Coordinates of C-alpha atoms and ligand atoms in Angstrom, one line a residue:
Chain A
M130 CA -5.0 80.6 17.4
R131 CA -7.5 83.4 17.4
I132 CA -10.6 83.7 15.2
V133 CA -10.9 87.3 14.0
E134 CA -14.0 87.3 11.9
A135 CA -17.3 85.5 11.6
T136 CA -19.9 85.8 8.8
L137 CA -23.3 84.2 9.1
F138 CA -25.2 83.4 6.0
A139 CA -28.9 82.6 6.4
L140 CA -29.5 80.7 3.1
Q141 CA -32.5 79.8 1.0
I142 CA -31.6 77.3 -1.7
P143 CA -34.6 76.0 -3.7
F144 CA -35.2 72.2 -3.8
V145 CA -35.4 70.5 -7.1
E146 CA -38.7 69.1 -5.9
A147 CA -40.7 70.1 -2.8
F148 CA -40.3 67.8 0.2
A149 CA -42.9 66.8 2.7
H150 CA -43.1 64.8 5.9
S151 CA -45.7 64.7 8.7
V152 CA -44.4 67.8 10.5
R153 CA -43.4 70.2 7.8
S154 CA -43.2 70.6 4.1
R155 CA -40.6 72.8 2.5
S156 CA -39.6 73.9 -0.9
S157 CA -36.2 75.2 0.0
S158 CA -33.3 74.6 2.3
D159 CA -32.9 77.1 5.1
S160 CA -29.4 76.3 6.4
I161 CA -27.2 78.9 8.1
V162 CA -23.6 78.8 7.0
V163 CA -21.0 80.0 9.5
R164 CA -17.8 81.2 8.0
L165 CA -14.9 81.8 10.4
R166 CA -11.6 83.5 9.6
A167 CA -8.6 82.9 11.8
E168 CA -5.8 85.4 12.4
D169 CA -3.5 83.6 9.9
G170 CA -6.2 84.0 7.2
T171 CA -7.5 80.4 7.2
V172 CA -11.2 80.2 6.5
G173 CA -13.5 77.5 7.8
Y174 CA -17.1 76.7 7.1
G175 CA -19.8 75.2 9.4
E176 CA -23.5 74.7 9.0
A177 CA -26.4 75.1 11.3
V178 CA -29.9 73.9 10.6
A179 CA -32.8 75.4 12.7
R180 CA -35.6 73.0 13.3
P181 CA -38.3 74.4 15.6
Y182 CA -40.0 71.0 15.9
V183 CA -36.8 69.3 16.9
T184 CA -34.5 71.4 19.1
G185 CA -36.9 74.4 19.2
E186 CA -34.5 76.6 17.3
T187 CA -35.7 79.0 14.6
V188 CA -33.5 80.7 12.0
A189 CA -33.9 84.1 13.7
G190 CA -33.2 82.5 17.1
C191 CA -30.1 80.8 15.9
L192 CA -28.7 84.0 14.4
Q193 CA -29.3 85.8 17.6
F194 CA -27.7 83.0 19.8
M195 CA -24.7 82.9 17.4
E196 CA -24.2 86.6 17.5
R197 CA -24.8 87.1 21.3
T198 CA -23.5 84.0 22.8
L199 CA -21.3 81.9 20.5
W200 CA -19.4 84.6 18.8
P201 CA -18.3 86.3 22.1
A202 CA -17.2 82.8 23.4
V203 CA -15.2 82.1 20.2
Q204 CA -13.6 85.6 20.3
A205 CA -12.5 85.1 23.8
T206 CA -10.7 81.8 23.1
D207 CA -7.2 81.2 21.9
Y208 CA -7.6 77.8 20.2
V209 CA -5.1 75.0 20.3
P210 CA -4.7 73.5 16.8
W211 CA -5.0 69.8 16.6
A212 CA -1.7 68.1 16.8
G213 CA -2.6 64.4 17.3
Q214 CA -4.6 64.7 20.5
E215 CA -7.3 62.2 21.2
E216 CA -10.3 63.1 19.1
I217 CA -13.1 63.4 21.6
A218 CA -10.9 65.3 24.1
W219 CA -9.8 67.7 21.4
L220 CA -13.3 68.3 20.1
G221 CA -14.5 68.7 23.7
S222 CA -11.9 71.3 24.3
L223 CA -13.6 73.6 21.7
T224 CA -15.9 74.9 24.5
L225 CA -19.0 76.3 22.9
P226 CA -22.1 77.1 24.9
A227 CA -25.4 75.5 23.9
E228 CA -27.5 75.4 27.0
A229 CA -30.9 77.0 26.6
N230 CA -32.8 78.5 29.5
E231 CA -36.1 76.9 30.3
T232 CA -38.3 79.7 29.2
S233 CA -36.9 79.9 25.7
G234 CA -38.8 77.0 24.3
V235 CA -35.5 75.6 23.0
V236 CA -34.2 72.2 24.2
A237 CA -30.6 73.1 23.4
W238 CA -29.0 75.5 21.0
H239 CA -27.5 72.5 19.1
G240 CA -28.1 73.6 15.6
S241 CA -26.3 76.9 16.4
R242 CA -23.5 75.2 18.2
C243 CA -23.0 72.7 15.4
G244 CA -22.6 75.6 12.9
F245 CA -19.8 77.1 15.0
E246 CA -18.2 73.9 16.0
L247 CA -17.9 72.6 12.4
A248 CA -16.6 76.0 11.2
L249 CA -14.0 75.9 14.0
V250 CA -13.0 72.3 13.2
D251 CA -12.7 73.1 9.5
C252 CA -10.7 76.2 10.2
L253 CA -8.3 74.8 12.8
L254 CA -7.7 71.6 10.8
K255 CA -7.1 73.5 7.6
A256 CA -4.7 75.8 9.4
A257 CA -2.7 72.7 10.4
G258 CA -3.1 71.2 6.9
V259 CA -4.9 68.2 8.3
S260 CA -8.1 66.4 7.1
L261 CA -10.9 65.6 9.5
G262 CA -10.3 62.0 8.2
E263 CA -7.0 62.0 10.1
L264 CA -8.7 63.0 13.3
L265 CA -11.5 60.6 12.7
P266 CA -10.0 57.9 10.5
P267 CA -12.5 56.1 8.3
R268 CA -13.1 52.4 9.4
H269 CA -15.4 51.4 6.6
P270 CA -17.1 52.6 3.4
V271 CA -20.3 54.6 3.7
T272 CA -23.5 53.5 2.1
Y273 CA -26.4 56.0 2.1
S274 CA -30.1 55.2 2.4
G275 CA -32.8 56.8 0.2
V276 CA -35.5 58.6 2.1
I277 CA -39.0 58.5 0.6
T278 CA -41.0 61.6 1.6
A279 CA -43.7 61.9 -1.0
S280 CA -47.1 62.6 0.5
S281 CA -49.1 60.5 -2.0
V282 CA -48.7 56.7 -2.3
E283 CA -48.3 57.1 -6.0
G284 CA -45.4 59.6 -5.5
A285 CA -43.8 57.4 -2.9
V286 CA -43.8 54.5 -5.3
K287 CA -42.2 56.7 -8.0
H288 CA -39.5 57.7 -5.5
A289 CA -39.0 54.1 -4.5
K290 CA -38.5 53.0 -8.1
R291 CA -36.0 55.8 -8.7
F292 CA -34.0 54.6 -5.7
K293 CA -34.2 51.1 -6.9
Q294 CA -32.9 52.2 -10.3
F295 CA -30.0 53.8 -8.4
G296 CA -29.3 50.5 -6.7
L297 CA -29.9 51.8 -3.1
P298 CA -30.0 48.9 -0.7
Y299 CA -31.7 50.8 2.1
L300 CA -34.8 53.0 2.1
K301 CA -36.5 54.9 4.8
V302 CA -40.2 55.8 4.4
K303 CA -41.8 58.7 6.1
I304 CA -45.2 57.7 7.5
T305 CA -48.0 59.8 8.9
G306 CA -50.8 57.4 10.0
E307 CA -52.5 57.9 6.7
A308 CA -52.5 54.9 4.3
D309 CA -49.4 53.5 6.0
Q310 CA -50.2 49.9 5.0
E311 CA -51.1 50.8 1.5
R312 CA -47.9 52.8 1.2
L313 CA -45.6 50.2 2.6
A314 CA -47.3 47.4 0.6
A315 CA -46.8 49.4 -2.6
I316 CA -43.2 50.3 -1.9
R317 CA -42.3 46.7 -1.0
A318 CA -43.9 45.5 -4.2
A319 CA -42.0 48.1 -6.2
V320 CA -38.5 47.4 -4.7
G321 CA -38.7 43.7 -4.1
P322 CA -37.7 41.6 -1.1
A323 CA -34.0 42.4 -1.0
V324 CA -34.2 46.1 -0.2
S325 CA -34.1 47.0 3.5
L326 CA -37.1 49.2 4.5
R327 CA -37.6 51.3 7.6
V328 CA -40.1 53.9 8.7
D329 CA -40.0 57.3 10.4
G330 CA -43.2 58.5 12.1
N331 CA -41.8 61.9 13.2
G332 CA -43.9 61.7 16.4
A333 CA -47.2 61.4 14.6
Y334 CA -48.6 58.5 16.7
S335 CA -49.9 57.8 20.1
V336 CA -48.4 54.9 22.1
E337 CA -51.3 52.6 21.1
G338 CA -51.2 53.9 17.5
A339 CA -47.5 53.2 17.3
I340 CA -47.8 49.7 18.6
A341 CA -50.7 48.9 16.2
T342 CA -48.9 50.4 13.3
C343 CA -45.7 48.4 13.9
E344 CA -47.8 45.3 14.1
A345 CA -49.7 46.2 10.9
L346 CA -46.4 46.9 9.0
A347 CA -44.5 43.9 10.2
E348 CA -45.5 41.9 7.2
F349 CA -43.5 44.2 5.0
H350 CA -40.3 43.4 6.9
I351 CA -39.5 46.7 8.5
D352 CA -35.9 47.0 9.9
S353 CA -36.6 49.9 12.3
A354 CA -39.3 52.3 13.3
E355 CA -38.0 55.8 14.0
Q356 CA -39.7 58.2 16.5
M357 CA -43.2 56.9 16.2
I358 CA -44.4 58.9 19.3
P359 CA -43.6 62.5 20.1
R360 CA -40.6 63.4 22.2
G361 CA -41.5 63.1 25.9
D362 CA -41.5 60.4 28.6
P363 CA -38.9 57.7 27.7
Q364 CA -41.2 55.2 29.5
A365 CA -43.8 55.7 26.8
L366 CA -41.2 54.8 24.1
A367 CA -40.2 51.8 26.3
T368 CA -43.8 50.7 26.2
V369 CA -43.8 50.8 22.5
Q370 CA -40.5 48.9 22.2
A371 CA -41.6 46.2 24.7
A372 CA -44.8 45.6 22.7
T373 CA -43.2 45.2 19.2
A374 CA -40.5 43.2 17.6
I375 CA -39.5 46.1 15.3
S376 CA -36.5 48.0 16.6
Q377 CA -37.6 51.5 17.8
M378 CA -35.2 54.3 17.0
A379 CA -35.1 57.6 18.9
D380 CA -34.7 60.7 16.8
E381 CA -36.5 63.8 18.2
S382 CA -36.3 62.2 21.6
L383 CA -32.5 62.2 21.4
I384 CA -31.1 65.7 21.5
T385 CA -28.8 65.9 24.5
L386 CA -26.4 63.5 26.3
A387 CA -28.9 63.5 29.2
D388 CA -31.6 62.3 26.7
A389 CA -29.3 59.5 25.7
Q390 CA -28.7 58.5 29.4
T391 CA -32.5 58.5 30.2
L392 CA -33.4 56.6 27.0
I393 CA -30.8 53.9 27.9
A394 CA -31.8 53.7 31.5
A395 CA -35.5 53.3 30.5
K396 CA -34.6 50.7 27.8
A397 CA -36.7 52.9 25.6
C398 CA -35.4 51.8 22.2
R399 CA -32.8 49.8 20.3
G400 CA -31.5 52.5 18.1
F401 CA -30.4 56.1 18.2
N402 CA -30.5 58.5 15.2
L403 CA -27.4 60.7 15.5
R404 CA -27.6 63.9 13.6
L405 CA -24.9 66.5 14.0
A406 CA -27.1 69.6 13.9
K407 CA -29.5 68.0 16.3
C408 CA -26.9 66.7 18.8
G409 CA -24.7 69.8 18.8
G410 CA -21.9 69.0 16.5
L411 CA -19.1 66.3 16.3
G412 CA -18.0 66.4 19.9
P413 CA -21.4 65.9 21.6
T414 CA -22.5 63.4 18.9
L415 CA -19.4 61.3 19.4
A416 CA -20.1 61.3 23.2
I417 CA -23.6 60.0 22.6
A418 CA -22.3 57.4 20.2
E419 CA -19.9 56.2 22.9
L420 CA -22.7 55.8 25.4
A421 CA -24.8 54.0 22.8
Q422 CA -22.0 51.6 21.9
A423 CA -21.5 50.7 25.6
A424 CA -25.2 50.1 26.0
G425 CA -25.5 48.0 22.9
I426 CA -27.7 50.5 21.1
A427 CA -27.4 50.6 17.3
V428 CA -26.6 54.0 15.8
Q429 CA -27.8 55.5 12.6
V430 CA -26.1 58.6 11.2
G431 CA -29.0 60.8 10.1
C432 CA -29.1 64.1 8.3
Q433 CA -31.0 67.3 8.0
V434 CA -33.2 67.5 5.0
G435 CA -31.8 70.2 2.8
E436 CA -28.4 70.2 4.4
T437 CA -25.6 71.5 2.1
A438 CA -22.2 69.9 1.4
I439 CA -20.8 71.2 4.7
L440 CA -23.1 69.1 7.0
S441 CA -23.0 66.2 4.5
A442 CA -19.1 66.2 4.6
A443 CA -19.1 66.2 8.4
G444 CA -21.7 63.4 8.4
R445 CA -19.6 61.4 6.0
H446 CA -16.6 61.6 8.3
L447 CA -18.7 60.7 11.3
A448 CA -20.3 57.7 9.6
A449 CA -17.0 56.3 8.3
Y450 CA -15.4 56.7 11.7
L451 CA -18.0 55.2 14.0
P452 CA -17.1 51.5 14.6
E453 CA -20.5 50.3 13.5
I454 CA -23.5 52.0 12.1
S455 CA -26.9 50.5 11.2
F456 CA -27.8 53.0 8.5
C457 CA -26.6 56.3 7.1
E458 CA -28.5 59.2 5.6
G459 CA -27.5 62.4 3.9
S460 CA -25.3 63.5 1.1
Y461 CA -28.2 64.2 -1.2
G462 CA -26.6 67.4 -2.4
S463 CA -27.8 68.4 -5.8
L464 CA -30.2 65.5 -5.9
L465 CA -32.3 67.6 -3.6
L466 CA -30.9 71.2 -3.8
R467 CA -31.0 73.1 -7.0
E468 CA -27.3 73.9 -6.3
D469 CA -25.0 72.7 -3.6
L470 CA -22.3 74.8 -2.1
S471 CA -19.2 72.6 -2.8
R472 CA -17.1 72.9 -5.9
R473 CA -17.1 69.1 -6.4
P474 CA -20.4 67.2 -6.0
I475 CA -20.9 65.6 -2.6
H476 CA -23.8 63.3 -3.4
F477 CA -23.5 59.5 -3.4
G478 CA -23.4 57.4 -6.5
H479 CA -24.9 54.0 -7.5
R480 CA -25.8 51.7 -4.6
G481 CA -25.6 54.8 -2.3
L482 CA -21.8 54.5 -2.1
A483 CA -19.7 57.5 -1.4
K484 CA -15.9 58.0 -1.2
P485 CA -14.2 59.3 1.9
L486 CA -13.3 62.9 1.8
K487 CA -9.6 63.5 2.0
G488 CA -9.0 67.3 1.6
P489 CA -8.0 69.5 4.5
G490 CA -10.6 70.3 7.2
L491 CA -14.0 68.9 6.3
G492 CA -12.7 68.1 2.8
V493 CA -15.1 70.2 0.8
E494 CA -14.4 73.4 -1.1
I495 CA -17.1 75.9 -0.5
Q496 CA -18.0 78.5 -3.1
D497 CA -18.4 81.9 -1.5
A498 CA -20.2 83.2 -4.6
L499 CA -23.0 80.7 -3.9
L500 CA -23.2 81.8 -0.3
E501 CA -23.8 85.3 -1.5
K502 CA -26.2 84.2 -4.2
Y503 CA -28.5 82.3 -1.8
A504 CA -28.1 84.4 1.3
Q505 CA -31.4 86.0 2.5
Q506 CA -29.5 87.6 5.4
T507 CA -25.8 88.1 6.0
I508 CA -24.4 89.1 9.4
S509 CA -20.7 90.1 9.6
L510 CA -19.0 90.0 13.0
L511 CA -15.5 91.3 13.6
A512 CA -13.4 90.7 16.6
K513 CA -12.9 93.6 18.9
A514 CA -9.4 95.0 18.6
V515 CA -7.2 93.5 21.4
Chain B
M213 CA -48.6 45.6 -26.8
I214 CA -45.8 47.1 -24.8
T215 CA -43.9 48.3 -27.8
L216 CA -47.0 50.0 -29.2
S217 CA -47.4 52.1 -26.0
I218 CA -43.8 53.2 -25.7
R219 CA -44.0 56.1 -28.2
P220 CA -47.1 57.7 -26.8
L221 CA -45.7 57.3 -23.3
I222 CA -42.5 59.2 -24.2
E223 CA -44.4 61.8 -26.2
T224 CA -46.6 62.5 -23.1
H225 CA -43.5 63.4 -21.2
Y226 CA -42.2 65.6 -24.0
V227 CA -45.6 67.4 -24.4
N228 CA -45.7 68.0 -20.7
Q229 CA -42.2 69.3 -20.6
V230 CA -42.8 71.7 -23.5
Q231 CA -46.1 72.8 -22.1
V232 CA -44.7 73.7 -18.6
F233 CA -41.9 75.5 -20.3
A234 CA -44.1 77.5 -22.6
D235 CA -46.5 78.3 -19.8
S236 CA -43.8 79.3 -17.4
P237 CA -43.7 83.0 -16.3
W238 CA -40.2 83.3 -17.6
F239 CA -41.1 82.2 -21.1
Q240 CA -44.2 84.4 -21.1
H241 CA -42.1 87.4 -20.0
L242 CA -39.6 86.8 -22.8
E243 CA -42.2 86.3 -25.5
Q244 CA -44.4 89.2 -24.4
G245 CA -41.5 91.7 -24.2
Q246 CA -41.7 92.1 -20.4
A247 CA -38.2 90.9 -19.6
S248 CA -35.5 93.4 -19.0
R249 CA -32.5 93.6 -21.3
Q250 CA -30.5 91.8 -18.6
E251 CA -33.0 89.0 -18.5
Y252 CA -32.9 88.6 -22.3
D253 CA -29.1 88.4 -22.2
A254 CA -29.1 85.9 -19.3
F255 CA -31.5 83.8 -21.4
I256 CA -29.2 84.1 -24.5
F257 CA -26.2 83.2 -22.4
N258 CA -27.9 80.1 -20.9
L259 CA -29.2 79.0 -24.2
C260 CA -25.8 79.2 -25.8
Q261 CA -24.2 77.5 -22.8
T262 CA -26.8 74.7 -23.1
H263 CA -26.2 74.0 -26.8
L264 CA -22.6 74.9 -27.4
K265 CA -21.5 71.4 -26.5
S266 CA -24.2 69.6 -28.6
P267 CA -21.5 68.0 -30.8
Q268 CA -19.8 66.4 -27.8
I269 CA -23.1 65.1 -26.4
L270 CA -24.1 63.8 -29.8
A271 CA -20.7 62.1 -30.1
F272 CA -21.4 60.4 -26.7
L273 CA -24.8 59.3 -28.1
Y274 CA -23.1 58.1 -31.3
A275 CA -20.8 56.0 -29.2
V276 CA -23.6 54.2 -27.4
A277 CA -26.1 54.1 -30.2
P278 CA -27.3 50.7 -31.5
P279 CA -26.3 50.0 -35.1
T280 CA -29.8 50.8 -36.3
A281 CA -29.7 54.3 -34.8
A282 CA -26.1 55.1 -35.3
P283 CA -26.3 56.4 -38.9
Q284 CA -29.0 58.9 -37.9
I285 CA -27.0 60.2 -34.9
K286 CA -23.9 60.3 -36.9
H287 CA -25.7 62.5 -39.5
N288 CA -26.9 64.8 -36.7
L289 CA -23.4 65.0 -35.3
L290 CA -21.9 65.9 -38.7
E291 CA -24.7 68.4 -39.3
E292 CA -24.1 70.0 -35.9
L293 CA -20.4 70.3 -36.8
G294 CA -21.2 71.7 -40.3
L295 CA -19.5 68.7 -41.9
D296 CA -22.6 67.7 -43.9
Q297 CA -23.6 69.2 -47.3
V298 CA -25.3 72.3 -45.6
A299 CA -21.9 73.1 -44.0
I300 CA -23.1 75.3 -41.2
C301 CA -21.5 74.7 -37.8
H302 CA -24.1 75.1 -35.1
P303 CA -21.8 76.3 -32.3
D304 CA -20.7 79.1 -34.7
L305 CA -24.4 80.1 -35.1
L306 CA -24.6 80.4 -31.3
Y307 CA -21.5 82.6 -31.3
Q308 CA -23.1 84.8 -34.0
L309 CA -26.1 85.2 -31.6
A310 CA -23.8 86.0 -28.7
T311 CA -21.9 88.6 -30.8
A312 CA -25.2 90.2 -32.0
A313 CA -26.3 90.4 -28.4
G314 CA -23.2 92.4 -27.7
F315 CA -21.3 89.8 -25.7
D316 CA -17.7 91.0 -25.7
G317 CA -14.6 88.8 -25.9
D318 CA -14.5 88.2 -22.1
R319 CA -18.2 87.2 -22.0
Q320 CA -17.8 84.8 -24.9
T321 CA -14.8 83.3 -23.2
H322 CA -16.8 82.9 -20.0
L323 CA -19.6 81.4 -22.1
A324 CA -17.2 78.8 -23.6
E325 CA -15.9 78.0 -20.1
A326 CA -19.4 77.6 -18.7
A327 CA -20.4 75.2 -21.5
Q328 CA -17.2 73.2 -20.9
A329 CA -17.9 73.1 -17.2
Q330 CA -21.2 71.3 -17.9
I331 CA -19.4 68.6 -19.7
R332 CA -16.9 68.4 -16.8
Q333 CA -19.7 68.1 -14.4
L334 CA -21.3 65.3 -16.3
C335 CA -18.0 63.4 -15.8
T336 CA -17.3 64.3 -12.2
D337 CA -20.8 63.7 -10.8
P338 CA -21.0 60.4 -9.0
L339 CA -23.0 58.1 -11.3
L340 CA -26.4 57.1 -9.9
F341 CA -27.2 54.7 -12.7
G342 CA -25.6 51.3 -12.6
T343 CA -24.5 51.2 -16.3
I344 CA -23.8 53.5 -19.2
Q345 CA -26.9 51.9 -20.9
E346 CA -29.2 53.8 -18.5
L347 CA -27.2 57.0 -18.5
G348 CA -27.2 56.9 -22.4
L349 CA -31.0 56.5 -22.4
S350 CA -31.4 59.4 -20.1
V351 CA -29.2 61.6 -22.2
L352 CA -30.9 60.5 -25.4
L353 CA -34.3 61.3 -23.9
E354 CA -33.2 64.7 -22.9
V355 CA -31.6 65.5 -26.2
T356 CA -34.5 64.3 -28.2
C357 CA -36.9 66.3 -25.9
F358 CA -34.9 69.4 -26.7
E359 CA -35.3 68.8 -30.4
W360 CA -39.0 68.2 -29.8
M361 CA -39.3 71.5 -28.0
L362 CA -37.2 73.5 -30.5
S363 CA -39.2 72.1 -33.4
R364 CA -42.3 73.7 -31.7
L365 CA -40.9 76.8 -30.0
A366 CA -37.6 77.8 -31.7
S367 CA -39.2 80.2 -34.2
R368 CA -41.3 81.8 -31.5
I369 CA -38.2 82.4 -29.4
G370 CA -36.3 83.8 -32.4
K371 CA -39.2 86.2 -33.1
A372 CA -39.3 87.3 -29.5
L373 CA -35.6 88.1 -29.6
A374 CA -36.0 90.0 -32.8
A375 CA -39.0 92.0 -31.6
H376 CA -38.0 92.7 -28.0
R377 CA -34.3 92.5 -27.9
G378 CA -33.8 94.0 -31.4
L379 CA -31.6 91.2 -32.8
P380 CA -31.1 91.2 -36.6
S381 CA -32.5 88.3 -38.5
E382 CA -29.1 87.0 -39.6
S383 CA -28.1 86.5 -36.0
L384 CA -31.1 84.3 -35.4
T385 CA -30.1 81.6 -37.9
W386 CA -29.7 79.0 -35.1
F387 CA -33.4 79.4 -34.3
H388 CA -34.5 79.1 -37.9
H389 CA -32.4 76.0 -38.3
H390 CA -33.8 74.3 -35.3
S391 CA -37.4 75.1 -36.0
E392 CA -38.0 73.5 -39.4
V393 CA -35.1 71.0 -39.5
D394 CA -35.9 69.6 -36.0
I395 CA -39.5 68.7 -36.8
R396 CA -37.8 65.9 -38.7
H397 CA -35.2 65.5 -36.0
A398 CA -37.7 65.2 -33.3
E399 CA -39.5 62.3 -35.0
E400 CA -36.2 60.6 -35.9
G401 CA -35.2 61.1 -32.2
L402 CA -38.2 59.1 -31.1
D403 CA -37.2 56.4 -33.6
S404 CA -33.7 56.4 -32.1
V405 CA -35.2 56.0 -28.6
E406 CA -37.2 53.0 -29.7
Q407 CA -34.2 51.4 -31.4
Y408 CA -32.1 52.1 -28.3
L409 CA -34.7 50.4 -26.0
A410 CA -35.0 47.4 -28.3
Y411 CA -31.2 47.0 -28.7
Y412 CA -30.5 47.2 -25.0
E413 CA -33.6 45.2 -24.1
I414 CA -34.7 47.8 -21.7
E415 CA -37.9 46.9 -19.9
A416 CA -41.0 49.1 -20.0
E417 CA -40.8 49.5 -16.2
D418 CA -37.2 50.7 -16.3
L419 CA -38.0 53.1 -19.2
E420 CA -40.8 54.6 -17.1
T421 CA -38.5 55.1 -14.1
I422 CA -35.8 56.6 -16.3
L423 CA -38.3 58.9 -17.9
D424 CA -39.4 59.9 -14.4
I425 CA -35.8 60.6 -13.3
T426 CA -34.9 62.5 -16.4
F427 CA -38.0 64.7 -16.4
R428 CA -38.4 65.1 -12.6
E429 CA -38.0 68.8 -13.1
N430 CA -38.5 70.9 -16.2
I431 CA -35.3 70.5 -18.2
F432 CA -35.8 73.7 -20.2
V433 CA -36.6 75.9 -17.2
K434 CA -33.6 74.4 -15.5
R435 CA -31.2 75.0 -18.3
Y436 CA -32.5 78.3 -19.8
F437 CA -33.7 80.1 -16.7
A438 CA -31.2 78.9 -14.2
D439 CA -30.1 82.2 -12.9
L440 CA -33.0 84.4 -13.7
P441 CA -34.6 86.0 -10.7
A442 CA -37.6 84.3 -9.3
I443 CA -40.9 85.6 -10.8
A444 CA -43.8 85.7 -8.4
G445 CA -46.0 82.6 -8.8
A446 CA -43.1 80.6 -10.3
A447 CA -41.9 79.0 -7.1
D448 CA -43.8 75.7 -7.6
E449 CA -42.9 75.5 -11.2
N450 CA -41.9 71.8 -11.0
R451 CA -44.9 70.1 -9.5
Ligands
FE2_680 FE1 -28.0 72.0 -33.7
FE2_681 FE1 -30.2 69.6 -35.4
MG682 MG1 -36.4 61.3 11.9

């Protein structure tokens, strides 16, 4: 099946409240939605998120890569609809380039690739009348974590109390090296001993700082420490892991399959944070998950802050399908965005629980009117006449 | 000790919500006659959409009300439906406003559908609270906060629509009703909240959190100015 039209929507959807972590603070979501139309009229939606401090991609760079590299590749392909093939093999057959050249400052065009891959998967599965849940059958219910991002300790405690009121059993706390102990002490006191707490440093610490911080926070029973030190030498992360009892989780350090291999070889960490827009979409993420499983590394399904229902839906399918996940993030939907793109709400409910999505494709109905409403820039691409 | 501090705590949130709303650039534009006709009409549409289903919301609150608060909420519900001695149905007043603003049949149908869609959304949204008790409190706080705001600003809004949108006085009855009448309502609303908290034995800490959740953004800006274009300087309206 041929794809005859692509539309790229660079969105800006305001957040209900501004969001901050150690690297960036934002007041709106800046996702790029990819809408593909197949020759039979079926439409599929994918989502890319550009994070300069993760993959090196910017919104403008993504749009350019999509237009110049991904769209020609998609146009040139006659896709085989899914008809029961093995999932990783079929997803792998959707060849989509993502390699970046060394000078671009981009690790890999994974956000961009993810946008196109999800749109293709949505489109091809919808054309076959199949849900992604048939390709990736759910093995267990999904429970989402709350993420506490407030910059002040007082604000962090407020958020912790909200999440406690919502019955969330797992919370992740963004830390920056400022008032970490005070923050964790206050949050632990607010949520009680039963709630699982973990931290994410977003690369704000040195090796020594990371080790000292893990030691200082141990009394608050931290279940995992994510990306304490910046992306770089896996040996450095291995040093942190060897020196602390808290499981280290790689996030920004884990973008490509090669990253996964070197992290495993260096025994750098005990957990991987898999994020679709960071790892390049479902195919590459599943490949990393397979490696992790074989190496005994725990996987968390992470998200992009400000993602819309499209990435949330794909993340939900992934999380339910993977044999075992340590934690799951995402599906904040209208809890974070002033308006989400799906007709029915995607966000989780009490205790962080969310139902599997059963509709065709990714299982969410995207409202085109909202794409137009929030688009800052729209690029229409038509297939060249054959 | 704790019971004594509940009312001022809730009032602080209400005062803050009303203040942020009244100080918002959108409200200022409307009141000072700087909004375009389209913006006035969008505001009228949103206001009608917000309040058209008040009877349904009050019926929900009536269903969950403690016996002490039930008569008052029932009275408000009947008043809203025009089934009390005053016999003015409030949704009808909103349609009078819409008609005076020149909303044709199609636009009024769209309005009715939009109001119904909000009720549907309330039902389809995955529930974050663990029980109806917390959801009921959150709805009660929002409804009583609206009454609080209207008792202070309804006549100003009505005057602005008369002066700058040229609406005749008889089309603005809804605003007249909710300015004087709701000073009493707003106080009674706070009584209901106190009765609700006592009946369901809701702890002060949970009340604080539910207040924080309910008022994490400005409920008036959210409902009345949802689709109005951003006004410079308004981006960080909600903290
Ligand atoms: Fe009324
Ligand atoms: Fe009333
Ligand atoms: Mg992270």
